[in-house]
């Protein structure tokens, strides 16, 4: 038998049929749904009088538009409210599993899927959201899809797709103290570029990845899409299985043992061939800070804002000039000289318990710097919030001058009331630093939760390793 | 879905790489529950000088005269010429709807982000990949020649310039077939309902915990 990659195994297990040109019908096990990309899909089904193929596979949750405070007053913005209500109506009409606002299980779709055990190893997982790559951390094949594909999966339980190429990113050795999963993935994107993974399914491996918790692996896979890859994944090991065990949607009893046996196979065979292999030395990764308007525009915290005049590729140099102007930065400035206005700790990249603990550890006994106008923590789910509160983490943040909010996407994309004003600079634990992503004219620097906390207490980008 | 066969149309050059879906259609417009009406907000942050919100009368907003889409010579363009990694970022199909609602039928670039690329085909928008050097040439010609048009022929798989120069392009046979005939994916897949059920039956014995 030929050696297979993890991706090969997941792919082969889900092919229903293949067309002559290689386009396959791929069976989907889990379909996660949120309010922004689903209304047109449900409407399409209604217009064509089509039924859901397997409503049982769907888990729905509102997250993008929900307010993160004063929830008892509902959603103030009428357009946002309509969208959330539309989801509610669709859920009722089609009889789907749903975690509404106010349910302790509500939260960001990519946080709650794994938290509930709705994401399992070996599954195909889709969602009308590009950060669905997150779920690949479980040794699953998970992909973001567009609304037409959401409708297609609802109606047929399948996705039409061609097999992608395979890439192995091997992070060798171990990272130093103060360096987190977020720094690893930002360093990877800095290395291969935002289009480096286009057309590939990426498997993350190597000792540094094996050493990560599930939360850390989710952070890494979450940002596979920022490297252009629709799917990111990590092989199954004890860390995976321990995390899944006992979760509400996880298999129980005899099924559990049968499942674990099957899941143990979910790793690339030792001599499997990848179309591309990239090695990264973990020991050389420093805490990272992005400086521009694309996640590949990233620096180690000891670095300086780069100079476009030193770049020979004209298209690239122009992009850098535009980014510098938008970000209000001058080439040659040490990134630690840059001050911040707002701090956002949240998003599907970094709003899990481990992230909140890491930030709290830095904040503990300190205060938010005077020049910081707003520092906020938005937990990824109601359950994350509850657990953090049980550990007293909310008090640490509140005592330091942070705001402690209700779960949702919040200022990751500013569809609700949380946003940057023009020109404001934010240290953010989210995943996209595109122009105006966090509010029109806002300037986003992507960092880890610990680095965001360090920026909050110093008022500028600071090396978290030097804070003590 | 609208069919696509051939098109001869005006070309609008958008000289930026990594154009992301947040730029194509900013998030405040994603709150709509419809597939239409996104045209006025295509490239909203670049096209207008004032901040836009859903429900505004966009015809009365302050136009950014420097933005290429606002220049009269590109009025009515149906082919967008772009740089590499076009459509990166989120999965929002609203980005494709905004382009088609505006009137674009083709985007030509050296590379596209995967999800955007895929979404385009489902909406009759042809994302067409040409070599960087050829795209460069088209940029030069389009910028130098007012009224510059291209002919895109999906049957022949060629892009032809006004001077008659012809560039071949690749497209998946299955996607080409669907576009040429305006076929609905879901209808096609449902024809294989038996295969899907057979797969489910097999899978239920192999991995019963999934059902
Ligand atoms: S947290 Fe941000 S990136 Fe994640 S799903 Fe929500 S909006 Fe998208």
PDB file of C-alpha atoms in Angstrom, chain A residues 125-257:
ATOM      1  CA  UNK A 125     -16.230  20.152   8.656  1.00  0.00           C
ATOM      2  CA  UNK A 126     -17.481  23.128   6.678  1.00  0.00           C
ATOM      3  CA  UNK A 127     -18.818  26.561   7.545  1.00  0.00           C
ATOM      4  CA  UNK A 128     -19.522  29.674   5.546  1.00  0.00           C
ATOM      5  CA  UNK A 129     -16.482  31.276   7.077  1.00  0.00           C
ATOM      6  CA  UNK A 130     -12.880  31.185   5.980  1.00  0.00           C
ATOM      7  CA  UNK A 131     -11.518  30.484   9.474  1.00  0.00           C
ATOM      8  CA  UNK A 132     -13.147  27.071   9.428  1.00  0.00           C
ATOM      9  CA  UNK A 133      -9.572  25.898   8.899  1.00  0.00           C
ATOM     10  CA  UNK A 134      -9.421  26.081  12.725  1.00  0.00           C
ATOM     11  CA  UNK A 135     -11.092  22.695  13.125  1.00  0.00           C
ATOM     12  CA  UNK A 136      -8.293  20.952  11.262  1.00  0.00           C
ATOM     13  CA  UNK A 137      -6.419  21.045  14.570  1.00  0.00           C
ATOM     14  CA  UNK A 138      -8.359  17.869  15.399  1.00  0.00           C
ATOM     15  CA  UNK A 139      -7.093  15.888  12.438  1.00  0.00           C
ATOM     16  CA  UNK A 140     -10.226  16.875  10.533  1.00  0.00           C
ATOM     17  CA  UNK A 141     -10.579  18.175   6.985  1.00  0.00           C
ATOM     18  CA  UNK A 142     -12.207  21.535   7.525  1.00  0.00           C
ATOM     19  CA  UNK A 143     -12.765  24.305   5.049  1.00  0.00           C
ATOM     20  CA  UNK A 144     -14.398  27.653   4.676  1.00  0.00           C
ATOM     21  CA  UNK A 145     -17.029  27.788   1.941  1.00  0.00           C
ATOM     22  CA  UNK A 146     -19.089  30.455   0.212  1.00  0.00           C
ATOM     23  CA  UNK A 147     -22.842  30.873   0.506  1.00  0.00           C
ATOM     24  CA  UNK A 148     -23.630  28.933  -2.683  1.00  0.00           C
ATOM     25  CA  UNK A 149     -21.662  26.050  -1.228  1.00  0.00           C
ATOM     26  CA  UNK A 150     -23.492  26.401   2.095  1.00  0.00           C
ATOM     27  CA  UNK A 151     -26.707  25.889   0.144  1.00  0.00           C
ATOM     28  CA  UNK A 152     -25.151  22.990  -1.751  1.00  0.00           C
ATOM     29  CA  UNK A 153     -24.104  21.242   1.468  1.00  0.00           C
ATOM     30  CA  UNK A 154     -27.473  21.854   3.106  1.00  0.00           C
ATOM     31  CA  UNK A 155     -29.235  20.307   0.113  1.00  0.00           C
ATOM     32  CA  UNK A 156     -26.853  17.466  -0.742  1.00  0.00           C
ATOM     33  CA  UNK A 157     -24.507  16.939   2.251  1.00  0.00           C
ATOM     34  CA  UNK A 158     -21.680  17.166  -0.259  1.00  0.00           C
ATOM     35  CA  UNK A 159     -19.213  19.620  -1.647  1.00  0.00           C
ATOM     36  CA  UNK A 160     -17.888  19.643  -5.194  1.00  0.00           C
ATOM     37  CA  UNK A 161     -14.160  19.901  -5.017  1.00  0.00           C
ATOM     38  CA  UNK A 162     -10.877  19.020  -6.608  1.00  0.00           C
ATOM     39  CA  UNK A 163      -8.136  17.650  -4.464  1.00  0.00           C
ATOM     40  CA  UNK A 164      -5.669  20.277  -3.339  1.00  0.00           C
ATOM     41  CA  UNK A 165      -1.909  19.907  -3.283  1.00  0.00           C
ATOM     42  CA  UNK A 166      -0.325  18.988   0.021  1.00  0.00           C
ATOM     43  CA  UNK A 167       2.184  20.951   2.063  1.00  0.00           C
ATOM     44  CA  UNK A 168       3.915  19.982   5.273  1.00  0.00           C
ATOM     45  CA  UNK A 169       5.083  22.799   7.500  1.00  0.00           C
ATOM     46  CA  UNK A 170       7.413  21.335  10.016  1.00  0.00           C
ATOM     47  CA  UNK A 171       8.206  23.529  13.012  1.00  0.00           C
ATOM     48  CA  UNK A 172      11.325  21.849  14.374  1.00  0.00           C
ATOM     49  CA  UNK A 173      12.577  22.072  17.932  1.00  0.00           C
ATOM     50  CA  UNK A 174      10.891  24.047  20.680  1.00  0.00           C
ATOM     51  CA  UNK A 175       9.944  27.700  21.034  1.00  0.00           C
ATOM     52  CA  UNK A 176      11.438  29.769  23.823  1.00  0.00           C
ATOM     53  CA  UNK A 177       9.488  31.138  26.795  1.00  0.00           C
ATOM     54  CA  UNK A 178       6.977  33.864  25.937  1.00  0.00           C
ATOM     55  CA  UNK A 179       6.603  32.580  22.367  1.00  0.00           C
ATOM     56  CA  UNK A 180       3.140  31.201  21.614  1.00  0.00           C
ATOM     57  CA  UNK A 181       1.151  29.438  18.899  1.00  0.00           C
ATOM     58  CA  UNK A 182       0.188  32.838  17.481  1.00  0.00           C
ATOM     59  CA  UNK A 183       3.834  33.798  17.085  1.00  0.00           C
ATOM     60  CA  UNK A 184       4.531  30.479  15.380  1.00  0.00           C
ATOM     61  CA  UNK A 185       1.787  30.958  12.820  1.00  0.00           C
ATOM     62  CA  UNK A 186       2.613  34.621  12.186  1.00  0.00           C
ATOM     63  CA  UNK A 187       6.236  33.626  11.624  1.00  0.00           C
ATOM     64  CA  UNK A 188       5.079  30.924   9.188  1.00  0.00           C
ATOM     65  CA  UNK A 189       2.985  33.445   7.236  1.00  0.00           C
ATOM     66  CA  UNK A 190       5.935  35.851   7.224  1.00  0.00           C
ATOM     67  CA  UNK A 191       8.005  33.044   5.736  1.00  0.00           C
ATOM     68  CA  UNK A 192       5.684  31.657   3.039  1.00  0.00           C
ATOM     69  CA  UNK A 193       3.533  34.749   2.394  1.00  0.00           C
ATOM     70  CA  UNK A 194      -0.228  35.267   2.319  1.00  0.00           C
ATOM     71  CA  UNK A 195      -0.521  33.367  -0.950  1.00  0.00           C
ATOM     72  CA  UNK A 196       2.120  30.746  -0.106  1.00  0.00           C
ATOM     73  CA  UNK A 197      -0.530  28.172   0.773  1.00  0.00           C
ATOM     74  CA  UNK A 198      -2.957  28.930  -2.067  1.00  0.00           C
ATOM     75  CA  UNK A 199      -4.073  25.682  -3.654  1.00  0.00           C
ATOM     76  CA  UNK A 200      -2.669  23.616  -0.782  1.00  0.00           C
ATOM     77  CA  UNK A 201      -3.959  21.788   2.238  1.00  0.00           C
ATOM     78  CA  UNK A 202      -1.347  22.393   4.913  1.00  0.00           C
ATOM     79  CA  UNK A 203      -0.386  19.917   7.592  1.00  0.00           C
ATOM     80  CA  UNK A 204       1.439  21.471  10.533  1.00  0.00           C
ATOM     81  CA  UNK A 205       3.904  19.142  12.176  1.00  0.00           C
ATOM     82  CA  UNK A 206       7.181  19.015  14.025  1.00  0.00           C
ATOM     83  CA  UNK A 207       7.994  18.970  17.711  1.00  0.00           C
ATOM     84  CA  UNK A 208       6.878  22.536  18.350  1.00  0.00           C
ATOM     85  CA  UNK A 209       3.398  21.755  17.011  1.00  0.00           C
ATOM     86  CA  UNK A 210       3.213  18.446  18.906  1.00  0.00           C
ATOM     87  CA  UNK A 211       4.029  20.356  22.086  1.00  0.00           C
ATOM     88  CA  UNK A 212       1.073  22.722  21.646  1.00  0.00           C
ATOM     89  CA  UNK A 213      -2.227  22.288  23.464  1.00  0.00           C
ATOM     90  CA  UNK A 214      -5.389  21.916  21.365  1.00  0.00           C
ATOM     91  CA  UNK A 215      -6.021  25.625  21.886  1.00  0.00           C
ATOM     92  CA  UNK A 216      -2.603  26.406  20.420  1.00  0.00           C
ATOM     93  CA  UNK A 217      -3.115  24.058  17.491  1.00  0.00           C
ATOM     94  CA  UNK A 218      -6.445  25.710  16.777  1.00  0.00           C
ATOM     95  CA  UNK A 219      -4.715  29.097  16.716  1.00  0.00           C
ATOM     96  CA  UNK A 220      -2.220  27.809  14.165  1.00  0.00           C
ATOM     97  CA  UNK A 221      -4.810  26.116  11.922  1.00  0.00           C
ATOM     98  CA  UNK A 222      -7.098  29.132  12.249  1.00  0.00           C
ATOM     99  CA  UNK A 223      -4.575  31.244  10.381  1.00  0.00           C
ATOM    100  CA  UNK A 224      -3.800  28.694   7.643  1.00  0.00           C
ATOM    101  CA  UNK A 225      -6.216  30.722   5.540  1.00  0.00           C
ATOM    102  CA  UNK A 226      -4.083  33.843   6.113  1.00  0.00           C
ATOM    103  CA  UNK A 227      -1.331  31.901   4.359  1.00  0.00           C
ATOM    104  CA  UNK A 228      -3.820  31.246   1.534  1.00  0.00           C
ATOM    105  CA  UNK A 229      -4.605  27.631   2.449  1.00  0.00           C
ATOM    106  CA  UNK A 230      -8.244  26.707   2.678  1.00  0.00           C
ATOM    107  CA  UNK A 231      -7.446  23.838   5.029  1.00  0.00           C
ATOM    108  CA  UNK A 232      -4.879  23.430   7.778  1.00  0.00           C
ATOM    109  CA  UNK A 233      -4.517  20.320   9.910  1.00  0.00           C
ATOM    110  CA  UNK A 234      -2.594  18.617  12.690  1.00  0.00           C
ATOM    111  CA  UNK A 235      -2.293  14.859  13.235  1.00  0.00           C
ATOM    112  CA  UNK A 236      -4.204  13.202  16.068  1.00  0.00           C
ATOM    113  CA  UNK A 237      -2.362  12.289  19.276  1.00  0.00           C
ATOM    114  CA  UNK A 238      -3.160  11.948  22.983  1.00  0.00           C
ATOM    115  CA  UNK A 239      -3.571  15.707  23.292  1.00  0.00           C
ATOM    116  CA  UNK A 240      -6.381  15.557  20.723  1.00  0.00           C
ATOM    117  CA  UNK A 241      -8.124  12.587  22.265  1.00  0.00           C
ATOM    118  CA  UNK A 242      -7.892  13.933  25.814  1.00  0.00           C
ATOM    119  CA  UNK A 243      -9.477  17.183  24.682  1.00  0.00           C
ATOM    120  CA  UNK A 244     -12.389  15.514  22.910  1.00  0.00           C
ATOM    121  CA  UNK A 245     -13.215  13.040  25.671  1.00  0.00           C
ATOM    122  CA  UNK A 246     -16.449  13.731  27.524  1.00  0.00           C
ATOM    123  CA  UNK A 247     -17.561  16.679  25.393  1.00  0.00           C
ATOM    124  CA  UNK A 248     -21.345  16.840  24.840  1.00  0.00           C
ATOM    125  CA  UNK A 249     -21.316  15.766  21.159  1.00  0.00           C
ATOM    126  CA  UNK A 250     -18.406  13.328  21.483  1.00  0.00           C
ATOM    127  CA  UNK A 251     -19.099   9.601  21.089  1.00  0.00           C
ATOM    128  CA  UNK A 252     -19.747   7.639  24.271  1.00  0.00           C
ATOM    129  CA  UNK A 253     -19.332   4.068  25.513  1.00  0.00           C
ATOM    130  CA  UNK A 254     -18.454   1.457  22.901  1.00  0.00           C
ATOM    131  CA  UNK A 255     -18.546   4.070  20.137  1.00  0.00           C
ATOM    132  CA  UNK A 256     -15.892   6.045  21.981  1.00  0.00           C
ATOM    133  CA  UNK A 257     -13.447   3.145  21.972  1.00  0.00           C
TER     134      UNK A 257
END
